[in-house]
Coordinates of C-alpha atoms and ligand atoms in Angstrom, one line a residue:
M1 CA 20.1 -4.0 21.1
K2 CA 23.9 -4.2 21.5
T3 CA 25.8 -1.3 20.0
Y4 CA 29.4 -0.3 19.3
L5 CA 31.1 3.0 19.7
G6 CA 33.5 3.9 16.9
I7 CA 35.9 6.9 17.1
D8 CA 37.6 8.4 14.1
W9 CA 40.4 10.4 15.5
G10 CA 41.7 12.9 13.0
G11 CA 44.1 15.8 13.1
T12 CA 41.2 18.3 12.5
F13 CA 38.1 16.5 13.9
L14 CA 37.3 13.7 16.3
K15 CA 34.2 12.0 15.1
A16 CA 32.4 9.5 17.3
G17 CA 29.3 7.4 16.5
I18 CA 27.2 4.6 17.7
T19 CA 26.5 1.7 15.3
D20 CA 24.5 -1.4 15.4
G21 CA 26.0 -4.8 14.7
K22 CA 25.7 -4.4 11.0
G23 CA 27.6 -1.1 10.9
K24 CA 24.5 1.2 10.6
L25 CA 25.3 4.6 12.1
I26 CA 22.7 5.4 14.8
R27 CA 24.1 8.6 16.2
K28 CA 27.1 10.8 15.7
E29 CA 29.0 13.6 17.4
V30 CA 31.8 15.7 15.9
I31 CA 34.4 17.6 18.0
S32 CA 37.2 19.9 16.9
S33 CA 40.5 18.1 17.6
S34 CA 42.2 21.4 18.6
Q35 CA 40.6 21.1 22.0
L36 CA 41.9 17.5 22.5
K37 CA 45.6 17.8 22.0
K38 CA 46.4 17.3 25.7
K39 CA 45.8 13.8 27.0
D40 CA 43.7 14.9 29.9
A41 CA 41.4 16.8 27.6
F42 CA 41.1 13.8 25.3
L43 CA 40.3 11.4 28.1
A44 CA 37.7 13.8 29.6
K45 CA 36.0 14.1 26.2
I46 CA 35.8 10.4 25.8
K47 CA 34.2 10.2 29.2
E48 CA 31.8 12.9 28.3
L49 CA 30.9 11.1 25.0
F50 CA 30.0 8.0 27.1
G51 CA 27.7 10.2 29.1
I52 CA 26.0 11.5 25.9
F53 CA 25.6 7.9 24.6
K54 CA 24.7 6.3 28.0
N55 CA 21.3 5.1 26.8
Y56 CA 22.8 2.8 24.2
S57 CA 24.0 -0.5 25.5
I58 CA 27.6 -0.2 24.2
A59 CA 29.5 -3.5 24.0
G60 CA 32.9 -2.1 23.1
L61 CA 34.8 0.9 21.8
G62 CA 37.0 1.0 18.7
I63 CA 39.3 3.8 17.8
G64 CA 41.0 4.6 14.5
A65 CA 44.0 6.7 15.4
P66 CA 46.3 8.7 13.1
G67 CA 49.6 6.9 13.9
I68 CA 51.7 3.9 14.7
I69 CA 50.1 1.6 17.1
N70 CA 50.7 -1.8 18.7
V71 CA 47.3 -3.2 17.9
K72 CA 47.5 -6.2 20.3
Q73 CA 48.2 -4.0 23.3
G74 CA 46.4 -0.9 22.1
F75 CA 49.6 1.0 22.7
I76 CA 50.3 4.2 20.8
Y77 CA 54.0 4.5 19.7
Y78 CA 53.5 8.0 18.2
L79 CA 51.1 10.1 16.2
P80 CA 53.0 12.0 13.5
N81 CA 50.6 15.0 13.4
I82 CA 49.6 15.2 17.1
D83 CA 52.4 16.0 19.6
G84 CA 52.5 14.6 23.1
W85 CA 51.3 11.0 22.5
K86 CA 54.6 9.1 22.4
N87 CA 54.5 5.7 24.0
Y88 CA 51.1 5.8 25.6
P89 CA 49.0 2.8 26.8
L90 CA 45.6 4.2 25.6
K91 CA 43.7 0.9 25.6
I92 CA 44.5 0.0 29.2
T93 CA 43.8 3.6 30.3
L94 CA 40.4 3.8 28.6
E95 CA 39.4 0.3 29.7
K96 CA 40.1 1.2 33.4
M97 CA 38.2 4.5 33.0
L98 CA 35.2 3.2 31.1
G99 CA 35.0 -0.4 32.2
L100 CA 34.6 -1.6 28.6
P101 CA 36.7 -3.4 26.1
V102 CA 38.7 -1.0 23.9
F103 CA 40.5 -1.7 20.6
L104 CA 42.9 0.5 18.6
E105 CA 44.0 0.5 15.0
N106 CA 45.5 2.9 12.5
D107 CA 42.8 5.2 11.0
A108 CA 43.4 4.2 7.3
N109 CA 43.1 0.5 8.2
V110 CA 39.6 0.9 9.8
F111 CA 38.6 3.2 6.9
A112 CA 39.5 0.3 4.6
L113 CA 37.6 -2.2 6.7
A114 CA 34.4 -0.1 6.5
E115 CA 34.7 0.4 2.7
A116 CA 35.3 -3.3 2.2
R117 CA 32.3 -4.3 4.3
L118 CA 29.7 -1.7 3.3
G119 CA 31.2 0.7 0.8
A120 CA 32.8 0.8 -2.6
A121 CA 34.6 -2.6 -2.2
R122 CA 31.7 -4.5 -0.7
G123 CA 31.8 -8.2 -1.8
K124 CA 35.5 -8.0 -2.8
S125 CA 38.0 -10.2 -1.1
R126 CA 41.3 -8.4 -2.0
V127 CA 41.1 -4.7 -1.5
I128 CA 43.6 -1.9 -1.4
L129 CA 42.5 1.4 0.0
L130 CA 44.4 4.7 -0.1
T131 CA 43.5 7.8 1.8
L132 CA 44.8 10.7 -0.1
G133 CA 45.2 13.8 2.0
T134 CA 48.0 15.8 3.6
G135 CA 49.7 12.4 3.7
L136 CA 49.1 9.1 2.1
G137 CA 47.4 6.5 4.3
G138 CA 46.7 2.9 3.2
G139 CA 45.0 -0.2 4.2
I140 CA 44.7 -3.7 2.8
I141 CA 41.8 -6.0 3.4
L142 CA 42.1 -9.7 2.6
D143 CA 39.0 -11.9 2.9
G144 CA 37.2 -9.3 5.0
K145 CA 40.1 -8.8 7.5
I146 CA 42.6 -6.0 8.0
L147 CA 46.1 -7.2 7.0
Q148 CA 47.7 -6.7 10.4
G149 CA 51.1 -7.1 11.9
E150 CA 51.7 -6.9 15.6
N151 CA 51.7 -3.2 14.9
S152 CA 49.4 -1.3 12.6
A153 CA 50.8 -2.4 9.3
C154 CA 50.1 -1.3 5.7
E155 CA 51.8 2.1 6.0
L156 CA 51.7 2.2 2.2
G157 CA 52.5 5.9 2.0
H158 CA 55.9 5.2 3.6
I159 CA 57.3 3.0 0.9
P160 CA 60.5 4.8 -0.2
V161 CA 60.5 5.3 -4.0
V162 CA 63.5 7.6 -4.3
L163 CA 66.8 6.7 -2.6
D164 CA 67.6 10.1 -1.4
G165 CA 64.4 12.1 -1.8
K166 CA 62.6 14.8 0.2
K167 CA 62.2 14.4 4.0
C168 CA 59.0 12.7 4.9
S169 CA 56.6 13.1 7.9
C170 CA 57.7 9.6 9.1
G171 CA 61.3 10.7 9.5
S172 CA 62.6 8.9 6.4
K173 CA 63.3 10.3 2.9
G174 CA 61.8 9.8 -0.5
C175 CA 58.5 8.0 0.5
I176 CA 55.7 8.0 -2.0
E177 CA 53.8 10.3 0.3
T178 CA 56.3 13.1 -0.5
F179 CA 55.1 12.9 -4.2
V180 CA 51.4 12.6 -3.8
G181 CA 50.5 14.2 -0.4
S182 CA 48.6 17.5 -0.7
K183 CA 51.4 19.4 0.9
H184 CA 53.7 18.4 -1.9
L185 CA 51.0 19.2 -4.6
I186 CA 50.6 22.7 -3.2
E187 CA 54.3 23.2 -3.0
R188 CA 54.9 22.0 -6.5
Y189 CA 52.1 24.2 -7.9
R190 CA 53.4 27.3 -6.1
K191 CA 56.9 26.6 -7.6
L192 CA 55.5 26.2 -11.1
K193 CA 53.5 29.5 -10.7
K194 CA 56.7 31.1 -9.3
K195 CA 54.7 31.8 -6.1
K196 CA 52.3 34.1 -7.9
G197 CA 49.2 32.0 -7.3
G198 CA 48.5 33.0 -3.7
E199 CA 48.0 30.3 -1.1
P200 CA 46.1 27.7 -3.1
Q201 CA 44.4 24.6 -1.7
V202 CA 44.2 21.3 -3.5
H203 CA 40.6 22.0 -4.7
D204 CA 41.9 25.3 -6.3
I205 CA 44.5 23.3 -8.2
L206 CA 41.8 20.9 -9.3
S207 CA 39.5 23.8 -10.5
K208 CA 42.4 25.4 -12.4
A209 CA 43.2 22.0 -14.0
L210 CA 39.6 21.6 -15.1
E211 CA 39.8 25.1 -16.6
G212 CA 42.8 23.9 -18.6
E213 CA 45.6 25.9 -16.8
K214 CA 49.0 24.6 -17.8
E215 CA 50.7 24.6 -14.3
A216 CA 47.7 22.9 -12.6
L217 CA 47.6 20.2 -15.3
I218 CA 51.3 19.5 -14.8
V219 CA 50.7 19.0 -11.1
W220 CA 48.0 16.4 -11.7
E221 CA 50.0 14.7 -14.4
E222 CA 53.0 14.3 -12.1
F223 CA 50.7 13.2 -9.3
S224 CA 49.1 10.6 -11.5
Y225 CA 52.4 9.3 -12.8
S226 CA 53.8 8.9 -9.3
L227 CA 50.6 7.3 -8.0
G228 CA 50.3 5.0 -11.0
R229 CA 53.9 3.7 -10.8
F230 CA 53.5 3.1 -7.0
L231 CA 50.2 1.3 -7.5
A232 CA 51.7 -0.9 -10.3
G233 CA 54.0 -2.2 -7.6
M234 CA 51.1 -2.7 -5.2
I235 CA 49.2 -4.5 -7.9
N236 CA 52.1 -6.8 -8.7
V237 CA 52.5 -7.7 -5.0
F238 CA 48.9 -8.1 -3.9
N239 CA 46.8 -8.7 -7.0
P240 CA 43.9 -6.7 -5.7
E241 CA 40.4 -6.9 -7.2
I242 CA 39.7 -3.3 -6.4
I243 CA 41.6 -0.2 -5.4
V244 CA 39.5 2.4 -3.4
F245 CA 40.5 6.1 -3.3
G246 CA 39.4 8.1 -0.2
G247 CA 40.5 11.3 1.5
G248 CA 40.2 14.9 0.5
V249 CA 42.4 14.6 -2.6
S250 CA 40.2 11.9 -4.0
G251 CA 37.8 14.8 -4.9
A252 CA 40.0 14.9 -8.1
F253 CA 39.3 11.2 -8.8
K254 CA 37.6 11.8 -12.2
L255 CA 40.5 13.9 -13.3
F256 CA 43.3 11.6 -12.3
K257 CA 41.7 8.2 -12.8
P258 CA 42.4 7.9 -16.6
L259 CA 46.0 9.1 -16.2
V260 CA 46.7 6.7 -13.2
W261 CA 45.1 3.8 -15.1
S262 CA 47.2 4.4 -18.2
V263 CA 50.4 4.4 -16.1
I264 CA 49.3 1.3 -14.3
K265 CA 48.7 -0.4 -17.7
D266 CA 52.2 0.4 -18.8
H267 CA 53.9 -0.9 -15.6
A268 CA 51.9 -3.6 -13.8
M269 CA 51.7 -7.2 -14.9
W270 CA 48.8 -7.5 -17.3
P271 CA 47.1 -10.6 -16.0
H272 CA 46.6 -8.7 -12.7
L273 CA 44.6 -6.0 -14.6
K274 CA 41.9 -8.1 -16.1
K275 CA 39.5 -7.8 -13.3
L276 CA 40.9 -4.8 -11.5
Q277 CA 38.7 -1.8 -10.7
L278 CA 39.7 1.7 -9.5
V279 CA 36.9 3.4 -7.6
K280 CA 36.2 6.3 -5.3
A281 CA 35.4 5.6 -1.7
K282 CA 31.6 5.7 -1.0
L283 CA 30.9 5.9 2.8
K284 CA 30.4 9.2 4.5
D285 CA 31.5 8.0 7.9
A286 CA 33.9 5.2 7.0
G287 CA 36.3 6.1 9.9
I288 CA 33.6 5.8 12.5
I289 CA 31.9 2.7 11.0
G290 CA 35.3 0.9 10.6
A291 CA 36.3 1.6 14.1
A292 CA 33.0 0.2 15.4
F293 CA 33.6 -2.9 13.2
L294 CA 37.0 -3.2 14.8
A295 CA 35.4 -3.4 18.2
K296 CA 32.7 -5.8 17.1
D297 CA 35.2 -8.2 15.2
N298 CA 37.5 -8.4 18.2
L299 CA 34.6 -9.1 20.6
D300 CA 33.2 -11.7 18.2
D301 CA 36.6 -13.4 18.0
R302 CA 36.9 -13.5 21.8
R303 CA 33.5 -15.2 22.0
G304 CA 34.1 -17.4 18.9
Ligands
ZN1 ZN1 57.5 8.4 5.0

C-alpha cells in the first residue's frame, strides 16, 4: 500500500505521521521543536524519521510550515517564530537527501485542507478556517482545494484593521492578529487586572469568564467583537458555507460563538448568513493529515 508522510511543523512540536491515501493516520511521532531550531538538526531528524518509517512505502512527503513559503518552489522566505530559516530551499534540499518528492505549504492552509476533507467541514465547498493561537492563522478551501497564490496565501491574520495599531509579528501594524491572538488576550487581561492576576494563560481567562469574573468577561467580549467584525468582512468577500475554528484559543468556542455570531449578524450581508455555520475543528491531527494530503494531491496532479 502506498503511503504519505505528513509533517506538522509547529513552534512547540514537530509532529510526523504516515497516512494512507484516504488520510487515515497509521503511525505518528512527536518531537519537541526546541531540538530542531538549527537547520542541521532539523534535516537530521527528518532523515531519522524516514529510518523509523522505512517499512512503509512512502510516495511523498508534505510539510505544513509555520511561515511564508513559495509553494511552487518549496522555498521558505521566513518563519516568524523560528529564527535562522530565512530564504531557504527546503524542498530541493530534502528531495536530494531523501530521493522522494517533497511539498511545502503554510501550516494553517494544510490544517484547513484536512478539516475540509475529513473534519468539521467535510462535504462543504466554501470553507474558511481560522487557527486561533498565539497568532491568527487562516486558510480558505474552495471546491476541495487550498486557495493558493504563488506563495502561501490566505494570511488572514495579517489583514490590517486599524491604520496605526500595535506592532504585529509580521512586521506591520494593526493586523487583526494583534486583537485576537492569545498574546494580546493575556496582555489585555493583565492590564484590566492591574497586573494582580499573576501570569495567566488563555485557559485561565476562560475559566475566570465562566465563573463570571468581570475582567475576564471583558476580554472575551472584546475578542468576540474584533473577531466578529473581521469575519463579517471575510463573509462578505468569500460567502463561505462554514467557518471552522481551530487552535488552542478555540477551547473557548462555546463561550465566544454566540457573541461572535451576534456581531456577524449586525455587520455581514444577510443573504450570506442564511446557510452559514460556525463550528469547532474536529480532527486531532489535522496538521499531519493535511500535509499528507498536500503530498498526495500534488502527486495525483502530476500523474493526472
Ligand atoms: Zn500582521
